[in-house]
Short mmCIF file of C-alpha atoms in Angstrom, two decimals:
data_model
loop_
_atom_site.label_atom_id
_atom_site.label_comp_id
_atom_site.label_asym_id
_atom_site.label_seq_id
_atom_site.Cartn_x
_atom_site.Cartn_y
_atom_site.Cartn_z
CA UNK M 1 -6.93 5.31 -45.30
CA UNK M 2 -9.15 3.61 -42.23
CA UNK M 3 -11.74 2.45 -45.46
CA UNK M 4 -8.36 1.17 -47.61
CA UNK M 5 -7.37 -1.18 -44.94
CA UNK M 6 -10.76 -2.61 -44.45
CA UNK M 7 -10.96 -3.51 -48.11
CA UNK M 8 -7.95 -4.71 -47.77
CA UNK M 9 -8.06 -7.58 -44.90
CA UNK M 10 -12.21 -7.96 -45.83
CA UNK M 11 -13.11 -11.44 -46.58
CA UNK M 12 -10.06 -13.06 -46.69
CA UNK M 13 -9.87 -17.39 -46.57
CA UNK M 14 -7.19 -19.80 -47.90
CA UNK M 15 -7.48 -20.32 -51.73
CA UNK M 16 -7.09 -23.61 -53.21
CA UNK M 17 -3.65 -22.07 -54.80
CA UNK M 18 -2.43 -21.76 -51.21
CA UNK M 19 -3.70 -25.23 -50.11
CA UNK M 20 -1.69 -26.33 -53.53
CA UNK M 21 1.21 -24.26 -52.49
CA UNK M 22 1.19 -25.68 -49.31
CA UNK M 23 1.67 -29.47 -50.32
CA UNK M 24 4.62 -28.94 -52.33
CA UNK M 25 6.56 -27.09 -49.28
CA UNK M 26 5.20 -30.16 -46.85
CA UNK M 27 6.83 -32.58 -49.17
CA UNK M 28 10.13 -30.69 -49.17
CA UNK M 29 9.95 -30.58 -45.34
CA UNK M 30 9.19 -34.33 -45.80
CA UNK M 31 12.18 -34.57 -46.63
CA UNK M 32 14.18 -33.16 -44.53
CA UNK M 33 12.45 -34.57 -41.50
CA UNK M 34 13.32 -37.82 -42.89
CA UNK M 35 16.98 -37.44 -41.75
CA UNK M 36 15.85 -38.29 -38.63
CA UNK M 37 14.36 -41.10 -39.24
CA UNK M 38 17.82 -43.00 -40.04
CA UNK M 39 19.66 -44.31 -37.62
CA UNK M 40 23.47 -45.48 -37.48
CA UNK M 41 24.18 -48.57 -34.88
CA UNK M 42 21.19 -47.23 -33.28
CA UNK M 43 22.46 -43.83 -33.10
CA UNK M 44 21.49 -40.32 -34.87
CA UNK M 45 24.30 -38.67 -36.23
CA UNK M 46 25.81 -35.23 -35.45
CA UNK M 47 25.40 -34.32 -39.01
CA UNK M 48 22.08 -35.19 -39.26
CA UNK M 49 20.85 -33.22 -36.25
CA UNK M 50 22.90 -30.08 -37.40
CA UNK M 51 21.66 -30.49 -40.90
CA UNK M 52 17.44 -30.90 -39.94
CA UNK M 53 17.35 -27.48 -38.27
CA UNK M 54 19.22 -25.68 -40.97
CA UNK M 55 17.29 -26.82 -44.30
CA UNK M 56 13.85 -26.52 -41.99
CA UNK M 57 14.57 -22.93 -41.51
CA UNK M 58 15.15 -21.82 -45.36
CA UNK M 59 12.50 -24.29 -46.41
CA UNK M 60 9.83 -22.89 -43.45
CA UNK M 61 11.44 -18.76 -44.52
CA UNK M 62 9.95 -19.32 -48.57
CA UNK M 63 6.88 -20.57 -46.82
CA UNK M 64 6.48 -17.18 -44.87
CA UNK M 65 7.71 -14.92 -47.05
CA UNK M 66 4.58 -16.36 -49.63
CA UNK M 67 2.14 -16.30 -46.80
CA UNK M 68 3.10 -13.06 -45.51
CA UNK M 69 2.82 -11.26 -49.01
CA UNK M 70 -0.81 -13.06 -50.05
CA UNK M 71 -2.31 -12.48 -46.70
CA UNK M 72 -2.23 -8.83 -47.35
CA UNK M 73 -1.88 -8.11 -51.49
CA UNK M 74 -2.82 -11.57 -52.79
CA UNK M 75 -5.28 -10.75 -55.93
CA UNK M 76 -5.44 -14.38 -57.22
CA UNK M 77 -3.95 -12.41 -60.68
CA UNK M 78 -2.33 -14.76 -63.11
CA UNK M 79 1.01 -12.84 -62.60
CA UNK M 80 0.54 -13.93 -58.69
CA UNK M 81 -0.52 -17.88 -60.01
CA UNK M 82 2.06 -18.04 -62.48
CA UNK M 83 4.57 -16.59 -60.01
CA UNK M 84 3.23 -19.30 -57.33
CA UNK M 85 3.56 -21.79 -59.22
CA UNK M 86 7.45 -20.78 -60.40
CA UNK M 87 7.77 -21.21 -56.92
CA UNK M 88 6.37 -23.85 -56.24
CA UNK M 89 8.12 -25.90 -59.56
CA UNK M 90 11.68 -24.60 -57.94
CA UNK M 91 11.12 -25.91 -54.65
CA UNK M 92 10.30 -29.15 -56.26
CA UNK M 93 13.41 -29.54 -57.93
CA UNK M 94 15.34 -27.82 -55.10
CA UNK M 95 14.21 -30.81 -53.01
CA UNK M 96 16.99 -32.81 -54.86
CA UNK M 97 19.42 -31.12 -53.06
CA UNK M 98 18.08 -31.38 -49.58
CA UNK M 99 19.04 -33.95 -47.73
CA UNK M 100 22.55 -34.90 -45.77
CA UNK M 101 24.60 -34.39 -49.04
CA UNK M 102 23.19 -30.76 -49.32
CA UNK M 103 26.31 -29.48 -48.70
CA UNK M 104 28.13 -31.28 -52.25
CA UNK M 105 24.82 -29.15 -53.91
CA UNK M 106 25.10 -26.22 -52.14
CA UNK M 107 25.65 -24.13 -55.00
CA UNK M 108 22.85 -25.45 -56.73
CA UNK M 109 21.07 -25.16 -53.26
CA UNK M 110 21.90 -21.41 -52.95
CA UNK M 111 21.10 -20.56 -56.63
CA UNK M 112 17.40 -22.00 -56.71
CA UNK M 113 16.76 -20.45 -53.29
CA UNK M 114 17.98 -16.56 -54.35
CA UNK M 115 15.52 -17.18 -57.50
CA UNK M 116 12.46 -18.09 -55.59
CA UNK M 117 13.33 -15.29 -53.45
CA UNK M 118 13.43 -12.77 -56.18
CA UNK M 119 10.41 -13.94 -57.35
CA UNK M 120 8.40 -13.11 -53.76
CA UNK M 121 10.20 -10.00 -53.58
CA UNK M 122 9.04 -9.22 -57.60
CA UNK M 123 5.46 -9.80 -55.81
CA UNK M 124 5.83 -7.55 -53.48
CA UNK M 125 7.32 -4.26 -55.39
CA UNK M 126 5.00 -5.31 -58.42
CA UNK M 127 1.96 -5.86 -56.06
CA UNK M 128 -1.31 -3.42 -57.48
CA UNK M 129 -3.02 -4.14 -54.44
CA UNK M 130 -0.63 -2.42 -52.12
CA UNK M 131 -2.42 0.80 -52.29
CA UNK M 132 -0.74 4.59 -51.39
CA UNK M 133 1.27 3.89 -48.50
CA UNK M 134 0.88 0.40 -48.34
CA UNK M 135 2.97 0.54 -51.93
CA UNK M 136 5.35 1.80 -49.91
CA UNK M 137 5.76 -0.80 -47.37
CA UNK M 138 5.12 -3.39 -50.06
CA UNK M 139 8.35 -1.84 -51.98
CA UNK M 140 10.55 -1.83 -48.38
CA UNK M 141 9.45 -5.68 -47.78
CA UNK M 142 10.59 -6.62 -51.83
CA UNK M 143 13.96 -4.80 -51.00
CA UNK M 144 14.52 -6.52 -47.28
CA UNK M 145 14.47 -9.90 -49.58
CA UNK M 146 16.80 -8.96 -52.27
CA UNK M 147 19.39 -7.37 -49.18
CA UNK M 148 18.60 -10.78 -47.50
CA UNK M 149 18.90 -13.02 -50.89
CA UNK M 150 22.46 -11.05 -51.79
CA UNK M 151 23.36 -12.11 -47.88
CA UNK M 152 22.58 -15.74 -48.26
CA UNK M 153 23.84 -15.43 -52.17
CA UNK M 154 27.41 -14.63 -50.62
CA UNK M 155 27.15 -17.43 -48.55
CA UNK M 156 28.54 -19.52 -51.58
CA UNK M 157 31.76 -17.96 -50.98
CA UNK M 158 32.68 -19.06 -47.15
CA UNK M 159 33.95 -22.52 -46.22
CA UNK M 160 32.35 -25.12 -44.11
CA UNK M 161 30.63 -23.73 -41.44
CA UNK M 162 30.63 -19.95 -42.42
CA UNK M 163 28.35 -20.61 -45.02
CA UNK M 164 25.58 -21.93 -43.38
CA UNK M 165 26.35 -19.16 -40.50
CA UNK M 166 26.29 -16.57 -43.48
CA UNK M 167 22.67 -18.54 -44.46
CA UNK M 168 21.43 -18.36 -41.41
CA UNK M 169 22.47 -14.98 -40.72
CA UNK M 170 20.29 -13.77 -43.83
CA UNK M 171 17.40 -15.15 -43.32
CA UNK M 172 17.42 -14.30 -39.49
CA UNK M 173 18.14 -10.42 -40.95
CA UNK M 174 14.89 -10.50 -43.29
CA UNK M 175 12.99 -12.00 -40.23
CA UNK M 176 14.45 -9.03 -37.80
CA UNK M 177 13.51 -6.41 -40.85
CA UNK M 178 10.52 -7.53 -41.22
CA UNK M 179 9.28 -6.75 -38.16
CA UNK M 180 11.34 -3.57 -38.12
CA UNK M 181 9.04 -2.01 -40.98
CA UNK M 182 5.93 -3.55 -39.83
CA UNK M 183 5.65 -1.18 -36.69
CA UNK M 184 4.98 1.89 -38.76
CA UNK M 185 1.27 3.01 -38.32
CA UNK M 186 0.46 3.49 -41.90
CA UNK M 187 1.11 -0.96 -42.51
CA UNK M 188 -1.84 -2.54 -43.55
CA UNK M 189 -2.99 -4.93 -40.26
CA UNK M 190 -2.90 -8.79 -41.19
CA UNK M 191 -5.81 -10.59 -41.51
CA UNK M 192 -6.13 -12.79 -38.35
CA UNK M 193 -8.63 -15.10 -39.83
CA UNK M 194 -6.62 -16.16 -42.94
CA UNK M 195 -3.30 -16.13 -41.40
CA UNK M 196 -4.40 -18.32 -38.54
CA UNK M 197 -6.19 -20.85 -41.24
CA UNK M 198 -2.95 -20.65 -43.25
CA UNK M 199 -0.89 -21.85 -40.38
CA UNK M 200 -3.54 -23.92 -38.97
CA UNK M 201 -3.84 -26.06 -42.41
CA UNK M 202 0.22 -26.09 -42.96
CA UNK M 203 0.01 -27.51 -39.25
CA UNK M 204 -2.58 -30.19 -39.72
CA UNK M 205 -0.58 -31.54 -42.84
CA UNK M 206 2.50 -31.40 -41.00
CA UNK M 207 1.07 -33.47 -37.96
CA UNK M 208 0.15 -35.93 -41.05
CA UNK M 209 3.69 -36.55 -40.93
CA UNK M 210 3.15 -38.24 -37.42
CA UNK M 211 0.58 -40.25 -39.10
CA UNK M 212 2.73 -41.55 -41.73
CA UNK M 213 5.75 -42.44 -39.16
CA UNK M 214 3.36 -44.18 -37.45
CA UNK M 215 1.87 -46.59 -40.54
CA UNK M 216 4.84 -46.79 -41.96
CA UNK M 217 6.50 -48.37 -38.35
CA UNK M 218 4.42 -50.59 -37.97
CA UNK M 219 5.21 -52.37 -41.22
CA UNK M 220 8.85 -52.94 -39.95
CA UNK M 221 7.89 -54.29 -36.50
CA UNK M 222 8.17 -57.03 -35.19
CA UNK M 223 4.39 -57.75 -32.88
CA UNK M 224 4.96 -58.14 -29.89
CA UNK M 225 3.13 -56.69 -26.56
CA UNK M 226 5.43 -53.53 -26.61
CA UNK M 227 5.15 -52.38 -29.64
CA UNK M 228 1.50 -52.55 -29.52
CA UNK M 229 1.41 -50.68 -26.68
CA UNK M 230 3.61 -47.84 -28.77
CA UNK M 231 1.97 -47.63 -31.65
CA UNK M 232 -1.26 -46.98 -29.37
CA UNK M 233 0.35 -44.88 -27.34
CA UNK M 234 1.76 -42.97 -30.29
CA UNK M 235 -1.90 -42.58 -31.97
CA UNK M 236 -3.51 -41.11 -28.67
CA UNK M 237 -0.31 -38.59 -28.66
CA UNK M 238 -1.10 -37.71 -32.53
CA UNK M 239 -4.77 -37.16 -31.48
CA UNK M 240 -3.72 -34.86 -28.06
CA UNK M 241 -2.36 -32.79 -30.25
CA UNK M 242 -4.75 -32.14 -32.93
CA UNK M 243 -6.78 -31.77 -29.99
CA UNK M 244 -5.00 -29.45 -27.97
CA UNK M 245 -3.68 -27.63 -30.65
CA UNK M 246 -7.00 -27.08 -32.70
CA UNK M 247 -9.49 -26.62 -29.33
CA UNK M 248 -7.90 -23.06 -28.76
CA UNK M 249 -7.91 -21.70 -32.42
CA UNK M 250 -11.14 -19.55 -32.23
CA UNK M 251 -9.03 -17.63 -29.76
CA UNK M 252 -5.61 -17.08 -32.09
CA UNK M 253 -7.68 -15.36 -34.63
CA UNK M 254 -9.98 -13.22 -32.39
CA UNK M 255 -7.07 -11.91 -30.48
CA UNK M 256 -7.19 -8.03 -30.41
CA UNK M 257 -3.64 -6.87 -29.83
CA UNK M 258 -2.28 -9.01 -32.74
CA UNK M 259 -1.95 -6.36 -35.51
CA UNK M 260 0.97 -8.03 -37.97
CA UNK M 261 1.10 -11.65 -37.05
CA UNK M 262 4.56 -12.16 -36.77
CA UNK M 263 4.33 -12.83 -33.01
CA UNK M 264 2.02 -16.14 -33.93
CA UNK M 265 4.12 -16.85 -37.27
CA UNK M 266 7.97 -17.15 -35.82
CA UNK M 267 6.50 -19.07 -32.69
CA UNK M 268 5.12 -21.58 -35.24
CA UNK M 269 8.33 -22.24 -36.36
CA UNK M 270 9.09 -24.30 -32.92
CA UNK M 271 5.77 -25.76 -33.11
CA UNK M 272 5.85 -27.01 -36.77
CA UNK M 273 9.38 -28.30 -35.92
CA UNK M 274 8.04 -29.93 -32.59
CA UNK M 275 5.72 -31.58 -35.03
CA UNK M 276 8.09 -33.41 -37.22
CA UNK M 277 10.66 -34.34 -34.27
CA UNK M 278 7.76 -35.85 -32.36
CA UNK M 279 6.76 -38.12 -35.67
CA UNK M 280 10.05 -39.48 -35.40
CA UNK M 281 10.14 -40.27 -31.54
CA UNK M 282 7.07 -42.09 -32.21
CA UNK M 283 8.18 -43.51 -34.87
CA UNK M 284 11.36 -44.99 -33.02
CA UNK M 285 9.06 -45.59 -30.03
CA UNK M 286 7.67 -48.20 -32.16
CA UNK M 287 10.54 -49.56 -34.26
CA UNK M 288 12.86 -49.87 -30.49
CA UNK M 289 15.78 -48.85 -33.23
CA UNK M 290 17.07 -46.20 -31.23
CA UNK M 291 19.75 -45.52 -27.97
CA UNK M 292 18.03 -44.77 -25.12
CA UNK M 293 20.09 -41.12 -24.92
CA UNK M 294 19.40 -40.01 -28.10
CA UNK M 295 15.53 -41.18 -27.70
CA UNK M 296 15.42 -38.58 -24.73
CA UNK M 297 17.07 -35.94 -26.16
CA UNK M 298 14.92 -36.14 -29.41
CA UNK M 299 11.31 -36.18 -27.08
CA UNK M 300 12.41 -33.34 -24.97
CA UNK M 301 13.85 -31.33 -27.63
CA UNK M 302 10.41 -32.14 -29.38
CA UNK M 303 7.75 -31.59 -26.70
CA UNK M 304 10.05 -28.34 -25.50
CA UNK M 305 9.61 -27.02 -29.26
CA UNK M 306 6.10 -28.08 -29.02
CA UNK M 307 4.88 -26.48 -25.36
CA UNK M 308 7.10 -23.53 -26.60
CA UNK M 309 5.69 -22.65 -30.28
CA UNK M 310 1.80 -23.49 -28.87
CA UNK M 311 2.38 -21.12 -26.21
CA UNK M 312 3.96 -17.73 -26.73
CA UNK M 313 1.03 -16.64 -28.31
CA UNK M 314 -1.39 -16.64 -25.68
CA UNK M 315 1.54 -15.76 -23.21
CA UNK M 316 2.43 -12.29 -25.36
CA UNK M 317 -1.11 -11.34 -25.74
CA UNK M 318 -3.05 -12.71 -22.15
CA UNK M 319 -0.94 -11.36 -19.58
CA UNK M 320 -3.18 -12.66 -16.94
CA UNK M 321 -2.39 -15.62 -17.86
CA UNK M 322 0.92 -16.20 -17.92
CA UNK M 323 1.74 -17.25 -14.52
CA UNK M 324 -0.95 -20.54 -14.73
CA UNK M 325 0.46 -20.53 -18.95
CA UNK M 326 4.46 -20.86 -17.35
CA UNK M 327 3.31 -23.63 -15.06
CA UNK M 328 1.80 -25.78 -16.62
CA UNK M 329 4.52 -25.52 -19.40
CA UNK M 330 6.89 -26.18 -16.64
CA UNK M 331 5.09 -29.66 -15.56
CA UNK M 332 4.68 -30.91 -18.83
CA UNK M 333 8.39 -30.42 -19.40
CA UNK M 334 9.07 -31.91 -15.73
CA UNK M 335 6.67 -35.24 -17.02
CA UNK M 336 8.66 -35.16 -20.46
CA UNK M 337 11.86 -35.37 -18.94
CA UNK M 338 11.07 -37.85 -16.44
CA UNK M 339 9.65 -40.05 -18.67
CA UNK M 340 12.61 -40.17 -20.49
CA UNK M 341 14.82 -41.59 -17.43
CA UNK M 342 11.87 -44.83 -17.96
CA UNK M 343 14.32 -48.25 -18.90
CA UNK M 344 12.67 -48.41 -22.17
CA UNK M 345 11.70 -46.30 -24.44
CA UNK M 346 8.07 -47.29 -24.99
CA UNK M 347 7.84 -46.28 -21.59
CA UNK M 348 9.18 -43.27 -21.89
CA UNK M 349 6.78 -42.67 -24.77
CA UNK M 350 3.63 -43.32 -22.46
CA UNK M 351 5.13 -40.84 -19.86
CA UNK M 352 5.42 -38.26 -22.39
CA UNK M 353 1.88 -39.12 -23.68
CA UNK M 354 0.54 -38.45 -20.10
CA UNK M 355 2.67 -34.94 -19.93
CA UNK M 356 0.48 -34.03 -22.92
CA UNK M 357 -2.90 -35.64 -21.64
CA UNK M 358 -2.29 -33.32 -18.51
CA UNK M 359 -1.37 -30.25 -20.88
CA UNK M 360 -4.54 -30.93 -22.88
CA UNK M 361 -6.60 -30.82 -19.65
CA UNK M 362 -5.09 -27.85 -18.78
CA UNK M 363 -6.20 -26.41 -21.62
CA UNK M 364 -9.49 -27.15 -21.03
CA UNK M 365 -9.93 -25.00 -18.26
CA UNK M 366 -8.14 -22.03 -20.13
CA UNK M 367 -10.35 -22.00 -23.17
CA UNK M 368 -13.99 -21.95 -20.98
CA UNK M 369 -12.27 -19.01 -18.64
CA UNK M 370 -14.40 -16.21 -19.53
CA UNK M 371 -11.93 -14.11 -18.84
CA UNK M 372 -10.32 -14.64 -22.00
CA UNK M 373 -13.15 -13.02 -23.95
CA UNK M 374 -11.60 -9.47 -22.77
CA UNK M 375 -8.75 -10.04 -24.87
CA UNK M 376 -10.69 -11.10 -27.87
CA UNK M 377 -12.49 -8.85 -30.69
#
């Protein structure tokens, strides 16, 4: 059994299916992150902040379910292609429906999102990689989806707000399950190195995002010293985190006690959605076309979701380090929310820039500690 596993996490890298795969679901999540880019009399509404976290979820769920199934019985077949790319043409058209008028969709939401879910869980039962009792977790994780896509089906039925509790609810039940069947001893462990290369180039496209807040503020801005000084500001913030981010990745994928990944896959969620909130504070940083209390809300919310997703990894796995990991978490979010008090909110973006120059220089002392390499294979 030992020799099926090996074969079965050997040699593993993203294929250019995946990287495909993977620019359709940023363009959904494009979308969605765009609600936060409007503003009403300089204000974000309710709906709009209740809406982002919702549609991120499902959209972020179909990512992981995908990623989850080819990192351990992805064959490149043509039944896995063509199903890929059936998933990939629904979530396309899908898109049409995301946005703040979801809800006069949502059937047409719902019914394109329990279709691409039967198709992942058709890949899992069907997979003829899952080998002996591998088949037979492959079979329980198909079945989680179609208890969980029935869940979310009935969702259809409940009024405004059950049905996006009764959403919610299902996709937090195939997450929960998930992890349920994936403590049995006979699993098949994940493969570290594609998993972390999956999230790592999902990441980098999503921190493009940031990129294209930036370009595309500074085409609606007036010039003047302060929003020079943002849009500056707002670059050397993009490039902190790449840096900080990237700098400790050799250590995600070499950690030993990570056997199924979903420990560094659900904290990603925070981060990925720390990604897209913090394209938009820059982005309003820039454009000065936001109230000063919803600007702080939206940078500590976003930094929070950042510190948060980049560091329960290394806090589950490196015990020794989680008393120096929890403090200097705890000072960036002190810097974060003081900046925020700042008069303006270009100010407040240079505070929170600093809070993330002091977290990257943190983390340069972590990653040379050789007393990581006990904790690595």
């Amino acid at each position: 059994m030992k020799k099926t596993f090996k074969y079965l996490v050997q040699n593993r890298h993203a294929t250019w299916l995946e990287l495909f795969f993977d620019l359709v679901f940023v363009s959904s999540i494009g979308i969605v992150t765009h609600q936060l880019a409007h503003t009403h009399h300089n204000h974000i509404d309710p709906k709009q902040i209740w809406m982002f976290p919702l549609q991120f979820l499902s959209i972020w769920w179909i990512w992981t379910l995908h990623t989850l199934f080819a990192n351990r019985f992805d064959t490149d077949s043509r039944y896995h292609r063509i199903s890929s790319l059936a998933i990939m043409f629904l979530m396309i058209t899908m898109t049409a429906f995301l946005g703040s008028d979801l809800f006069e969709n949502y059937g047409l939401f719902i019914g394109f999102y329990a279709v691409i879910q039967i198709i992942i869980a058709g890949l899992y039962i069907n997979s003829t990689k899952a080998l002996n009792e591998s088949k037979e977790y492959a079979n329980k994780c198909g079945i989680i989806i179609i208890i969980g896509t029935i869940i979310i089906g009935a969702s259809f039925l409940f009024p405004d707000p059950y049905r996006e509790i009764t959403l919610v609810l299902g996709i937090v039940f195939e997450m929960i399950a998930f992890v349920i069947v994936s403590k049995n001893k006979i699993v098949p462990p994940v493969h570290k190195e594609h998993l972390v290369e999956r999230i790592g180039l999902l990441s980098i496209i999503l921190l493009g995002e940031s990129i294209i807040s930036l370009t595309t503020a500074l085409r609606d801005i007036n010039w003047d010293v302060l929003s020079v000084i943002a849009a500056v500001t707002g670059f050397i913030m993009i490039g902190l985190i790449w840096w900080i981010y990237y700098d400790s990745f050799h250590i995600m994928e070499r950690l030993k006690a990570m056997k199924n990944g979903f420990a560094l896959i659900y904290s990603h969620f925070f981060l990925a959605m720390g990604f897209v909130i913090l394209a938009n504070v820059i982005r309003h940083a820039i454009l000065n076309d936001l109230n000063q209390n919803d600007f702080r809300v939206l940078a500590i919310v976003g930094m929070c979701f950042f510190y948060v997703g980049k560091q329960t990894i290394y806090f589950k796995f490196l015990p020794p380090f989680r008393k120096p990991i929890v403090i200097n978490t705890l000072i960036c979010v002190f810097i974060t929310v003081g900046s925020t008090i700042l008069p303006k909110i270009e100010y407040a973006l240079i505070g929170v820039t600093i809070g993330m120059l002091y977290y990257t220089i943190g983390n340069f002392k972590f990653t040379l500690t050789k007393d990581v390499s006990r904790f690595l294979d």
